[in-house]
Amino acid sequence: FGRVRTIQGKSGRFDMLLCVGNFFGSTSETEWAEYRTGAKKAPIPTYVLGANDQETVSYFPDISGCEIAENITYLGRRGLYSGTSGLQIAYLSGTETQDEPAPAYSFSAKDVAELKTSLLSTPNFKGVDILLTSPWPRDVGAFANSAGEIDTKKCGSKLVSDLAASLKPRYHFAALEKAYYERLPYRNHTVLQETPQHVSRFIALADVGNTSKKKYLYAFSIVPMSSMDPAELVKQPQDVTENPYRKSRKEVQKTKAPLCAEVPLPSPSCAHGFTLCIQGAYYNGLWFSFSKQEEPACQFFFDLNKHQGKKRPSDEKERGNSQPKQAKKPPQPTGPCWFCLASPEVEKHLVVSIGTHCYLALAKGGLLPDHVLILPIGHYQSVVDLSSEVVEEVTKYKTALKEFFRSKGKMVCFVFSSFHGNIVFSLQVIPVPLDHCTSEDIKESFIVQAQEQQIELLEIPEHSDITQVAQPGTPYFYVELDTGEKLFHRIRGRFPLHFGRSV
């Protein structure tokens, strides 16, 4: 409380203090009597979790929650606290047990199931703002940064993991391992299969006053989920990872074994953790990259494990439930094509992301390690041949790539060459470090080298459509800079095949 007073003196008043771990130590009786009698008072509305061992059960007279001293409230065994601002805080007190009924200082699979049911049955439930537990969730470190000396595969509770996976908290705080660990944010949806959802952040706090000076106090600002713009809420930060609990949940569903039967009772340990929260802001970012450890390849629009790609049925009509008129199919190659996803020749290990009409792949002979290509799933030879749906998705990929590379301190140059006999349309996406040169430098380089090789390179209006200057079947060379400026050359005779790469 002294530390909290100091922080509020420097930073201003906070709305509340949330405590995870053991609120009461082993020699608390004398000190606690001063707060219980009113001789001392907490400097801020304080909300605490319940006992984690038999010795401290007596401090919590009402299992459903109560005020245990002025300005200090015991939240209860489990439930949801809703603030006047709309902030929603889910909580679960105690440590995990296999016993039924659970001791007063523990929770069981039944407690977790009842808490999940009460919240998930709420209409349009999207998640909670904050989840408070004393034990860490099991496997929280999967797909993420190291938790130091803590082995997240062995410590913590699988029931807490299951609860976090279901409640999708934007922030999950825990203690009991006497270590500070802020995990990289993880996503709550399956990419390309589910609608994007907000990310979750897990933060473990060390014990108060620890000699190693590990972080035990976490001050932060948060806007309640209910008050946020939906588009802003689901933005993904650049360092977002796969959900660490998805694999373990699948294993549980596959075996259909009760979770509590698999989890040993953690040994009690004395740890404290505090969080402060006030009104504030939120992160934003992008999504479109994949981890090698994520879902199997069949999550994508095409199954990349098969030698012959096959499109999944996307609606009732494609599944054969009715006989609609046949949609116009994209043109097919007359021979082998190593860019078509359905072709045995395509090098699928280079594929980064697959959309509905286009996909993103690393360039086989890239100028830089992050040189990528935007390619249509259908077989098209030029921009002017693309359908409106493909053009729209190419534009989305371009926008996402621009934002992504800018976050990495780079700008993007898009290059395309259409020749007679082109196998397939492929848009080169070449990132250039901002500290290396400017868009104006790149533009000047193209113009100068074009003049040297007697190539007429014209600048076309920024908002013009390439189809306005290039007719179907007409070969051309095209460059789009990060600024939106566009350079165009209609190929009438001989043209150096690697002109764009050489510049």
Short mmCIF file of C-alpha atoms in Angstrom, two decimals:
data_model
loop_
_atom_site.label_atom_id
_atom_site.label_comp_id
_atom_site.label_asym_id
_atom_site.label_seq_id
_atom_site.Cartn_x
_atom_site.Cartn_y
_atom_site.Cartn_z
CA PHE A 1 0.00 0.00 0.00
CA GLY A 2 2.95 2.31 0.61
CA ARG A 3 4.19 1.60 -2.89
CA VAL A 4 0.71 2.28 -4.31
CA ARG A 5 0.56 5.64 -2.48
CA THR A 6 3.91 6.60 -4.00
CA ILE A 7 2.77 5.72 -7.52
CA GLN A 8 -0.48 7.62 -7.15
CA GLY A 9 1.45 10.61 -5.84
CA LYS A 10 3.53 10.63 -9.03
CA SER A 11 1.00 9.46 -11.64
CA GLY A 12 -2.37 10.54 -10.26
CA ARG A 13 -5.31 8.55 -8.95
CA PHE A 14 -6.06 5.06 -10.26
CA ASP A 15 -9.54 3.57 -10.28
CA MET A 16 -8.80 0.27 -8.53
CA LEU A 17 -6.20 -2.19 -7.35
CA LEU A 18 -6.57 -5.88 -8.21
CA CYS A 19 -4.59 -8.47 -6.23
CA VAL A 20 -3.70 -11.97 -7.45
CA GLY A 21 -1.85 -14.66 -5.53
CA ASN A 22 -1.79 -14.80 -1.71
CA PHE A 23 -3.13 -11.56 -0.24
CA PHE A 24 -2.34 -12.74 3.30
CA GLY A 25 1.14 -13.81 4.37
CA SER A 26 2.06 -16.21 7.17
CA THR A 27 2.43 -13.46 9.82
CA SER A 28 -0.44 -11.16 8.88
CA GLU A 29 -2.69 -11.30 11.97
CA THR A 30 -1.39 -8.27 13.85
CA GLU A 31 -1.08 -6.05 10.79
CA TRP A 32 -4.44 -7.17 9.41
CA ALA A 33 -6.21 -6.31 12.69
CA GLU A 34 -5.34 -2.64 12.09
CA TYR A 35 -7.10 -2.68 8.71
CA ARG A 36 -10.03 -4.77 9.96
CA THR A 37 -10.70 -2.36 12.85
CA GLY A 38 -10.27 0.74 10.70
CA ALA A 39 -7.03 1.95 12.32
CA LYS A 40 -5.50 1.75 8.85
CA LYS A 41 -7.20 2.10 5.48
CA ALA A 42 -6.28 0.95 1.98
CA PRO A 43 -5.43 3.97 -0.18
CA ILE A 44 -7.48 2.75 -3.16
CA PRO A 45 -10.51 0.45 -3.73
CA THR A 46 -8.84 -2.98 -3.55
CA TYR A 47 -10.23 -6.29 -4.85
CA VAL A 48 -8.60 -9.56 -3.83
CA LEU A 49 -8.83 -13.26 -4.66
CA GLY A 50 -9.50 -15.88 -1.99
CA ALA A 51 -7.34 -18.31 -0.06
CA ASN A 52 -4.84 -20.65 -1.72
CA ASP A 53 -4.21 -22.73 1.43
CA GLN A 54 -6.05 -23.87 4.55
CA GLU A 55 -4.17 -21.45 6.85
CA THR A 56 -5.76 -18.32 5.35
CA VAL A 57 -9.33 -19.57 4.77
CA SER A 58 -10.51 -17.89 8.00
CA TYR A 59 -9.81 -14.42 6.56
CA PHE A 60 -12.67 -14.87 4.05
CA PRO A 61 -15.93 -15.26 6.01
CA ASP A 62 -18.32 -15.32 3.02
CA ILE A 63 -17.46 -17.70 0.16
CA SER A 64 -19.55 -15.66 -2.30
CA GLY A 65 -17.56 -12.48 -1.63
CA CYS A 66 -17.75 -9.62 0.84
CA GLU A 67 -16.01 -6.51 2.14
CA ILE A 68 -13.36 -7.77 4.55
CA ALA A 69 -12.13 -4.29 5.56
CA GLU A 70 -12.80 -0.72 4.51
CA ASN A 71 -11.81 -0.32 0.84
CA ILE A 72 -10.80 -4.02 0.62
CA THR A 73 -13.23 -6.43 -1.06
CA TYR A 74 -13.00 -10.20 -1.45
CA LEU A 75 -14.37 -10.92 -4.93
CA GLY A 76 -15.56 -14.44 -4.10
CA ARG A 77 -14.84 -18.00 -5.19
CA ARG A 78 -15.63 -17.38 -8.85
CA GLY A 79 -17.68 -14.96 -10.92
CA LEU A 80 -17.77 -11.75 -12.95
CA TYR A 81 -17.26 -8.25 -11.60
CA SER A 82 -18.77 -5.53 -13.81
CA GLY A 83 -17.69 -1.94 -13.24
CA THR A 84 -19.84 1.12 -13.90
CA SER A 85 -17.62 1.91 -16.93
CA GLY A 86 -18.56 -1.43 -18.51
CA LEU A 87 -15.25 -3.09 -17.59
CA GLN A 88 -15.73 -6.83 -17.06
CA ILE A 89 -13.41 -8.76 -14.72
CA ALA A 90 -13.76 -12.54 -14.46
CA TYR A 91 -12.12 -14.20 -11.45
CA LEU A 92 -11.38 -17.64 -10.03
CA SER A 93 -9.99 -18.03 -6.50
CA GLY A 94 -7.80 -20.79 -5.10
CA THR A 95 -5.66 -23.58 -6.53
CA GLU A 96 -6.76 -26.57 -8.59
CA THR A 97 -7.98 -29.78 -7.00
CA GLN A 98 -9.35 -33.11 -8.19
CA ASP A 99 -11.58 -33.46 -5.15
CA GLU A 100 -15.35 -32.97 -5.23
CA PRO A 101 -16.58 -31.02 -3.41
CA ALA A 102 -13.52 -28.80 -3.60
CA PRO A 103 -11.97 -27.46 -0.38
CA ALA A 104 -12.61 -23.81 0.43
CA TYR A 105 -9.16 -22.85 -0.87
CA SER A 106 -9.45 -24.72 -4.20
CA PHE A 107 -11.47 -24.91 -7.41
CA SER A 108 -12.47 -28.00 -9.37
CA ALA A 109 -13.50 -28.86 -12.92
CA LYS A 110 -17.11 -28.27 -11.81
CA ASP A 111 -16.32 -24.71 -10.65
CA VAL A 112 -14.65 -23.91 -13.97
CA ALA A 113 -17.49 -25.47 -15.97
CA GLU A 114 -20.12 -23.46 -14.07
CA LEU A 115 -18.20 -20.20 -14.51
CA LYS A 116 -17.77 -20.85 -18.24
CA THR A 117 -21.46 -21.72 -18.67
CA SER A 118 -22.66 -18.59 -16.85
CA LEU A 119 -20.55 -16.32 -19.08
CA LEU A 120 -20.69 -18.11 -22.42
CA SER A 121 -24.49 -18.23 -22.26
CA THR A 122 -24.58 -14.43 -22.33
CA PRO A 123 -25.95 -13.22 -25.72
CA ASN A 124 -23.19 -12.07 -28.11
CA PHE A 125 -20.44 -13.00 -25.66
CA LYS A 126 -17.07 -11.98 -27.14
CA GLY A 127 -14.81 -12.28 -24.12
CA VAL A 128 -13.93 -10.42 -20.92
CA ASP A 129 -11.60 -7.50 -20.36
CA ILE A 130 -9.63 -9.06 -17.49
CA LEU A 131 -9.25 -12.55 -16.00
CA LEU A 132 -7.77 -12.96 -12.50
CA THR A 133 -6.43 -16.30 -11.25
CA SER A 134 -3.77 -17.23 -8.72
CA PRO A 135 -2.24 -20.23 -10.60
CA TRP A 136 -0.65 -19.78 -13.99
CA PRO A 137 -2.37 -21.50 -16.92
CA ARG A 138 -0.59 -24.67 -18.07
CA ASP A 139 1.30 -24.37 -21.42
CA VAL A 140 1.01 -20.57 -21.52
CA GLY A 141 4.54 -20.36 -22.91
CA ALA A 142 3.77 -22.40 -26.05
CA PHE A 143 4.55 -20.53 -29.31
CA ALA A 144 5.90 -17.59 -27.31
CA ASN A 145 8.86 -15.92 -25.62
CA SER A 146 10.60 -17.81 -22.82
CA ALA A 147 9.24 -17.70 -19.28
CA GLY A 148 12.76 -17.92 -17.87
CA GLU A 149 13.25 -20.64 -15.29
CA ILE A 150 9.53 -21.47 -15.19
CA ASP A 151 8.63 -24.60 -17.16
CA THR A 152 5.16 -23.76 -18.44
CA LYS A 153 4.65 -27.34 -19.63
CA LYS A 154 4.79 -28.60 -16.06
CA CYS A 155 3.64 -25.74 -13.83
CA GLY A 156 0.21 -24.17 -13.60
CA SER A 157 -3.32 -25.44 -14.08
CA LYS A 158 -4.90 -27.02 -17.15
CA LEU A 159 -8.30 -25.93 -15.85
CA VAL A 160 -7.11 -22.31 -15.88
CA SER A 161 -5.85 -22.83 -19.44
CA ASP A 162 -9.27 -24.13 -20.45
CA LEU A 163 -10.97 -21.19 -18.74
CA ALA A 164 -8.69 -18.64 -20.45
CA ALA A 165 -9.25 -20.28 -23.84
CA SER A 166 -13.03 -20.04 -23.37
CA LEU A 167 -13.33 -16.58 -21.79
CA LYS A 168 -10.82 -14.90 -24.17
CA PRO A 169 -9.63 -12.23 -21.73
CA ARG A 170 -7.85 -9.24 -23.16
CA TYR A 171 -5.61 -9.38 -20.07
CA HIS A 172 -5.01 -12.41 -17.83
CA PHE A 173 -3.11 -11.84 -14.57
CA ALA A 174 -1.79 -14.60 -12.29
CA ALA A 175 0.84 -15.23 -9.61
CA LEU A 176 2.02 -18.13 -7.35
CA GLU A 177 5.20 -18.93 -9.35
CA LYS A 178 7.05 -15.95 -7.79
CA ALA A 179 8.17 -14.81 -11.25
CA TYR A 180 7.37 -11.93 -13.58
CA TYR A 181 6.47 -13.01 -17.10
CA GLU A 182 4.76 -10.95 -19.79
CA ARG A 183 3.86 -13.26 -22.64
CA LEU A 184 3.60 -12.12 -26.24
CA PRO A 185 -0.06 -11.48 -27.15
CA TYR A 186 -1.88 -14.45 -28.66
CA ARG A 187 -4.84 -14.60 -31.06
CA ASN A 188 -8.27 -16.00 -30.21
CA HIS A 189 -9.29 -17.09 -33.70
CA THR A 190 -8.08 -19.48 -36.35
CA VAL A 191 -6.64 -17.46 -39.23
CA LEU A 192 -8.57 -17.83 -42.51
CA GLN A 193 -11.24 -19.96 -40.81
CA GLU A 194 -12.82 -17.63 -38.26
CA THR A 195 -13.69 -13.96 -38.04
CA PRO A 196 -10.80 -11.99 -36.50
CA GLN A 197 -11.11 -11.46 -32.73
CA HIS A 198 -9.21 -9.46 -30.13
CA VAL A 199 -5.89 -10.73 -28.80
CA SER A 200 -5.13 -11.84 -25.23
CA ARG A 201 -2.17 -10.86 -23.06
CA PHE A 202 -0.97 -12.98 -20.13
CA ILE A 203 1.01 -11.27 -17.36
CA ALA A 204 2.39 -13.09 -14.32
CA LEU A 205 3.59 -11.06 -11.33
CA ALA A 206 6.29 -11.85 -8.79
CA ASP A 207 5.82 -11.80 -5.01
CA VAL A 208 5.69 -8.39 -3.33
CA GLY A 209 8.98 -7.08 -2.00
CA ASN A 210 11.03 -9.93 -3.49
CA THR A 211 14.80 -9.52 -3.06
CA SER A 212 15.45 -10.07 -6.78
CA LYS A 213 13.42 -6.93 -7.55
CA LYS A 214 11.22 -8.81 -10.02
CA LYS A 215 8.17 -6.87 -11.11
CA TYR A 216 5.19 -7.33 -8.78
CA LEU A 217 3.16 -4.23 -9.66
CA TYR A 218 1.65 -3.60 -13.08
CA ALA A 219 -0.01 -0.24 -13.82
CA PHE A 220 -2.00 -0.04 -17.01
CA SER A 221 -4.87 1.69 -18.83
CA ILE A 222 -7.74 -0.05 -20.57
CA VAL A 223 -10.87 0.97 -22.45
CA PRO A 224 -13.69 -1.52 -21.76
CA MET A 225 -14.37 -3.85 -24.65
CA SER A 226 -17.99 -2.71 -24.74
CA SER A 227 -16.88 0.86 -25.49
CA MET A 228 -14.41 0.08 -28.26
CA ASP A 229 -14.90 0.30 -31.98
CA PRO A 230 -15.15 -3.34 -33.20
CA ALA A 231 -12.59 -2.79 -35.96
CA GLU A 232 -10.15 -1.26 -33.48
CA LEU A 233 -10.72 -4.05 -30.98
CA VAL A 234 -9.72 -6.86 -33.36
CA LYS A 235 -6.56 -5.24 -34.74
CA GLN A 236 -3.62 -7.61 -34.32
CA PRO A 237 -0.21 -6.43 -33.06
CA GLN A 238 2.84 -7.42 -35.09
CA ASP A 239 4.16 -9.85 -32.46
CA VAL A 240 0.90 -11.80 -32.03
CA THR A 241 1.31 -15.59 -31.73
CA GLU A 242 -0.81 -18.70 -32.06
CA ASN A 243 -3.13 -19.54 -29.13
CA PRO A 244 -1.04 -21.56 -26.62
CA TYR A 245 -4.04 -23.54 -25.34
CA ARG A 246 -5.46 -24.74 -28.66
CA LYS A 247 -3.33 -27.88 -28.87
CA SER A 248 -4.05 -28.99 -25.31
CA ARG A 249 -7.78 -28.37 -25.76
CA LYS A 250 -7.81 -30.51 -28.90
CA GLU A 251 -6.06 -33.30 -27.04
CA VAL A 252 -8.66 -33.10 -24.28
CA GLN A 253 -11.53 -33.14 -26.77
CA LYS A 254 -9.97 -36.08 -28.58
CA THR A 255 -9.56 -38.21 -25.46
CA LYS A 256 -12.73 -36.85 -23.83
CA ALA A 257 -11.06 -37.35 -20.47
CA PRO A 258 -12.04 -35.02 -17.61
CA LEU A 259 -9.44 -32.30 -17.19
CA CYS A 260 -9.28 -32.66 -13.44
CA ALA A 261 -8.17 -36.29 -13.73
CA GLU A 262 -4.97 -35.25 -15.49
CA VAL A 263 -3.81 -32.43 -13.25
CA PRO A 264 -1.73 -32.89 -10.08
CA LEU A 265 -2.46 -30.52 -7.21
CA PRO A 266 0.09 -27.67 -7.30
CA SER A 267 2.08 -27.22 -4.14
CA PRO A 268 1.04 -24.05 -2.28
CA SER A 269 3.46 -21.17 -2.45
CA CYS A 270 3.36 -17.69 -1.02
CA ALA A 271 3.21 -15.05 -3.75
CA HIS A 272 1.52 -11.74 -4.25
CA GLY A 273 0.73 -9.76 -7.38
CA PHE A 274 -0.99 -6.45 -7.94
CA THR A 275 -2.48 -4.73 -10.95
CA LEU A 276 -3.69 -1.19 -11.33
CA CYS A 277 -6.12 -0.21 -14.08
CA ILE A 278 -7.58 3.07 -15.31
CA GLN A 279 -9.21 4.30 -18.51
CA GLY A 280 -6.88 4.36 -21.51
CA ALA A 281 -6.00 3.02 -24.90
CA TYR A 282 -5.21 -0.16 -26.78
CA TYR A 283 -2.69 -1.58 -29.26
CA ASN A 284 -3.21 -2.06 -32.97
CA GLY A 285 -1.38 -3.84 -35.75
CA LEU A 286 -1.66 -6.26 -38.64
CA TRP A 287 -2.22 -9.93 -39.35
CA PHE A 288 -1.27 -12.11 -42.24
CA SER A 289 1.86 -14.08 -41.38
CA PHE A 290 1.97 -17.63 -40.09
CA SER A 291 4.06 -19.60 -37.62
CA LYS A 292 5.47 -22.99 -38.54
CA GLN A 293 3.96 -24.36 -35.33
CA GLU A 294 0.41 -23.27 -36.09
CA GLU A 295 -2.60 -25.21 -37.27
CA PRO A 296 -2.10 -28.01 -39.83
CA ALA A 297 -2.05 -26.95 -43.47
CA CYS A 298 -5.68 -28.01 -43.95
CA GLN A 299 -6.75 -24.81 -42.18
CA PHE A 300 -6.04 -22.96 -45.43
CA PHE A 301 -8.24 -22.59 -48.46
CA PHE A 302 -6.08 -25.24 -50.12
CA ASP A 303 -4.66 -28.31 -48.40
CA LEU A 304 -0.92 -27.85 -48.85
CA ASN A 305 -0.13 -31.38 -47.68
CA LYS A 306 -1.60 -32.93 -50.82
CA HIS A 307 0.31 -33.24 -54.08
CA GLN A 308 -2.75 -32.13 -56.01
CA GLY A 309 -4.38 -29.08 -54.40
CA LYS A 310 -8.13 -29.23 -54.00
CA LYS A 311 -10.47 -26.36 -53.20
CA ARG A 312 -12.72 -26.77 -50.19
CA PRO A 313 -16.45 -26.28 -50.78
CA SER A 314 -17.22 -22.74 -49.68
CA ASP A 315 -21.03 -22.71 -49.71
CA GLU A 316 -24.17 -24.83 -50.03
CA LYS A 317 -24.21 -24.69 -53.80
CA GLU A 318 -20.63 -25.97 -54.18
CA ARG A 319 -21.45 -28.91 -51.91
CA GLY A 320 -24.02 -30.12 -54.37
CA ASN A 321 -27.18 -29.25 -52.43
CA SER A 322 -28.56 -27.43 -55.47
CA GLN A 323 -27.78 -26.98 -59.14
CA PRO A 324 -26.95 -23.31 -59.72
CA LYS A 325 -25.80 -21.91 -63.00
CA GLN A 326 -22.08 -22.43 -63.41
CA ALA A 327 -19.91 -19.48 -62.44
CA LYS A 328 -17.31 -18.43 -64.95
CA LYS A 329 -14.09 -20.26 -64.13
CA PRO A 330 -10.75 -18.47 -64.24
CA PRO A 331 -8.64 -19.38 -67.28
CA GLN A 332 -6.60 -22.56 -67.00
CA PRO A 333 -2.98 -23.03 -68.09
CA THR A 334 -2.33 -24.83 -71.36
CA GLY A 335 0.64 -26.66 -69.81
CA PRO A 336 2.51 -27.09 -66.52
CA CYS A 337 2.55 -23.97 -64.30
CA TRP A 338 4.71 -23.78 -61.18
CA PHE A 339 2.64 -20.87 -59.79
CA CYS A 340 -0.80 -22.54 -59.74
CA LEU A 341 -1.68 -23.92 -56.31
CA ALA A 342 -3.40 -26.91 -57.90
CA SER A 343 -0.26 -27.83 -59.79
CA PRO A 344 2.20 -30.50 -58.61
CA GLU A 345 4.98 -28.14 -59.75
CA VAL A 346 4.13 -25.37 -57.26
CA GLU A 347 6.69 -25.08 -54.46
CA LYS A 348 4.25 -24.95 -51.58
CA HIS A 349 6.89 -24.42 -48.89
CA LEU A 350 7.28 -20.85 -50.19
CA VAL A 351 3.60 -19.99 -49.59
CA VAL A 352 3.07 -17.46 -46.78
CA SER A 353 -0.67 -16.73 -46.83
CA ILE A 354 -3.70 -17.83 -48.86
CA GLY A 355 -6.81 -15.72 -49.37
CA THR A 356 -9.98 -16.41 -51.32
CA HIS A 357 -8.73 -15.31 -54.75
CA CYS A 358 -4.99 -14.65 -54.21
CA TYR A 359 -2.05 -15.91 -52.24
CA LEU A 360 1.27 -14.56 -50.99
CA ALA A 361 4.56 -16.41 -51.51
CA LEU A 362 8.26 -15.80 -51.04
CA ALA A 363 10.08 -15.05 -54.28
CA LYS A 364 12.18 -18.05 -55.29
CA GLY A 365 15.07 -15.83 -56.35
CA GLY A 366 14.33 -12.86 -54.13
CA LEU A 367 16.44 -9.71 -54.19
CA LEU A 368 16.01 -9.62 -50.39
CA PRO A 369 14.98 -12.25 -47.81
CA ASP A 370 11.52 -10.63 -47.50
CA HIS A 371 10.92 -10.16 -51.25
CA VAL A 372 7.45 -11.63 -51.86
CA LEU A 373 4.98 -12.17 -54.71
CA ILE A 374 1.23 -11.60 -54.83
CA LEU A 375 -0.29 -14.24 -57.12
CA PRO A 376 -3.87 -15.10 -58.14
CA ILE A 377 -5.17 -18.57 -57.31
CA GLY A 378 -6.75 -18.70 -60.78
CA HIS A 379 -4.58 -18.64 -63.90
CA TYR A 380 -4.32 -15.03 -65.16
CA GLN A 381 -1.54 -13.55 -67.30
CA SER A 382 -1.91 -9.81 -66.67
CA VAL A 383 -3.49 -7.21 -64.39
CA VAL A 384 -5.98 -6.33 -67.12
CA ASP A 385 -7.17 -9.95 -67.22
CA LEU A 386 -8.01 -10.06 -63.50
CA SER A 387 -11.63 -10.25 -62.32
CA SER A 388 -12.93 -7.53 -59.99
CA GLU A 389 -12.79 -9.94 -57.00
CA VAL A 390 -9.12 -10.71 -57.67
CA VAL A 391 -8.26 -7.02 -58.11
CA GLU A 392 -9.95 -6.21 -54.79
CA GLU A 393 -7.98 -8.87 -52.94
CA VAL A 394 -4.69 -7.88 -54.60
CA THR A 395 -5.36 -4.34 -53.33
CA LYS A 396 -5.96 -5.64 -49.81
CA TYR A 397 -2.69 -7.58 -49.87
CA LYS A 398 -0.84 -4.49 -51.14
CA THR A 399 -2.29 -2.34 -48.35
CA ALA A 400 -1.44 -4.91 -45.66
CA LEU A 401 2.10 -5.34 -46.98
CA LYS A 402 2.66 -1.58 -47.09
CA GLU A 403 1.61 -1.23 -43.46
CA PHE A 404 3.61 -4.28 -42.39
CA PHE A 405 6.86 -3.16 -44.04
CA ARG A 406 6.45 0.41 -42.78
CA SER A 407 6.31 -1.02 -39.25
CA LYS A 408 9.67 -2.65 -40.03
CA GLY A 409 11.20 0.63 -41.24
CA LYS A 410 10.84 -0.20 -44.94
CA MET A 411 8.95 1.05 -47.98
CA VAL A 412 7.58 -1.08 -50.77
CA CYS A 413 8.05 -1.07 -54.54
CA PHE A 414 5.59 -3.08 -56.66
CA VAL A 415 6.93 -4.28 -60.03
CA PHE A 416 5.15 -6.17 -62.81
CA SER A 417 6.16 -7.16 -66.35
CA SER A 418 3.63 -8.50 -68.87
CA PHE A 419 5.19 -10.19 -71.88
CA HIS A 420 3.82 -12.23 -74.76
CA GLY A 421 3.84 -15.77 -73.46
CA ASN A 422 3.63 -14.78 -69.77
CA ILE A 423 2.80 -17.92 -67.78
CA VAL A 424 0.88 -16.21 -64.98
CA PHE A 425 0.36 -12.81 -63.37
CA SER A 426 2.73 -12.26 -60.44
CA LEU A 427 3.20 -8.92 -58.69
CA GLN A 428 6.70 -8.46 -57.25
CA VAL A 429 6.71 -6.83 -53.79
CA ILE A 430 10.20 -5.51 -53.02
CA PRO A 431 10.80 -3.89 -49.60
CA VAL A 432 13.57 -1.27 -49.33
CA PRO A 433 14.90 0.06 -45.98
CA LEU A 434 13.86 3.66 -45.40
CA ASP A 435 17.36 4.57 -44.26
CA HIS A 436 18.76 3.27 -47.57
CA CYS A 437 16.92 5.61 -49.95
CA THR A 438 13.61 7.38 -50.57
CA SER A 439 10.73 6.72 -52.97
CA GLU A 440 12.00 9.70 -54.98
CA ASP A 441 15.43 8.00 -55.27
CA ILE A 442 13.82 4.80 -56.58
CA LYS A 443 11.67 6.74 -59.04
CA GLU A 444 14.72 8.63 -60.33
CA SER A 445 16.67 5.37 -60.72
CA PHE A 446 13.94 3.85 -62.88
CA ILE A 447 13.71 6.98 -65.04
CA VAL A 448 17.50 7.36 -65.47
CA GLN A 449 18.08 3.70 -66.36
CA ALA A 450 15.08 3.75 -68.71
CA GLN A 451 16.58 6.74 -70.55
CA GLU A 452 19.96 5.02 -70.76
CA GLN A 453 18.32 1.97 -72.39
CA GLN A 454 16.00 4.12 -74.55
CA ILE A 455 12.90 2.89 -72.76
CA GLU A 456 9.97 5.33 -72.72
CA LEU A 457 8.80 5.27 -69.09
CA LEU A 458 5.68 7.37 -68.53
CA GLU A 459 4.21 8.54 -65.23
CA ILE A 460 0.46 7.84 -65.05
CA PRO A 461 -2.00 9.51 -62.64
CA GLU A 462 -1.87 8.08 -59.12
CA HIS A 463 -5.57 7.15 -59.00
CA SER A 464 -5.83 5.88 -62.56
CA ASP A 465 -6.59 2.25 -63.38
CA ILE A 466 -3.95 0.28 -65.25
CA THR A 467 -6.70 -1.03 -67.55
CA GLN A 468 -7.11 2.51 -68.87
CA VAL A 469 -3.63 2.50 -70.39
CA ALA A 470 -2.99 -1.22 -71.03
CA GLN A 471 -5.25 -3.26 -73.28
CA PRO A 472 -5.73 -7.04 -72.85
CA GLY A 473 -2.95 -8.94 -74.64
CA THR A 474 -0.69 -5.88 -74.78
CA PRO A 475 2.75 -6.43 -73.16
CA TYR A 476 3.89 -3.73 -70.74
CA PHE A 477 6.13 -2.94 -67.77
CA TYR A 478 4.68 -1.33 -64.63
CA VAL A 479 6.06 0.08 -61.35
CA GLU A 480 4.12 1.38 -58.35
CA LEU A 481 6.00 3.22 -55.62
CA ASP A 482 5.19 3.39 -51.91
CA THR A 483 3.84 6.91 -52.43
CA GLY A 484 1.26 5.65 -54.96
CA GLU A 485 3.17 7.08 -57.95
CA LYS A 486 3.03 4.81 -61.03
CA LEU A 487 5.42 4.37 -63.97
CA PHE A 488 4.34 2.59 -67.17
CA HIS A 489 6.00 1.41 -70.38
CA ARG A 490 4.18 -0.23 -73.28
CA ILE A 491 6.48 -2.90 -74.71
CA ARG A 492 6.55 -2.64 -78.51
CA GLY A 493 9.82 -4.34 -79.35
CA ARG A 494 12.71 -5.83 -77.46
CA PHE A 495 12.66 -5.23 -73.72
CA PRO A 496 15.21 -6.40 -71.09
CA LEU A 497 13.54 -9.23 -69.20
CA HIS A 498 15.10 -8.30 -65.83
CA PHE A 499 14.89 -4.53 -66.13
CA GLY A 500 12.93 -4.18 -62.86
CA ARG A 501 15.33 -6.42 -60.93
CA SER A 502 18.41 -4.61 -62.28
CA VAL A 503 17.06 -1.20 -61.18
#
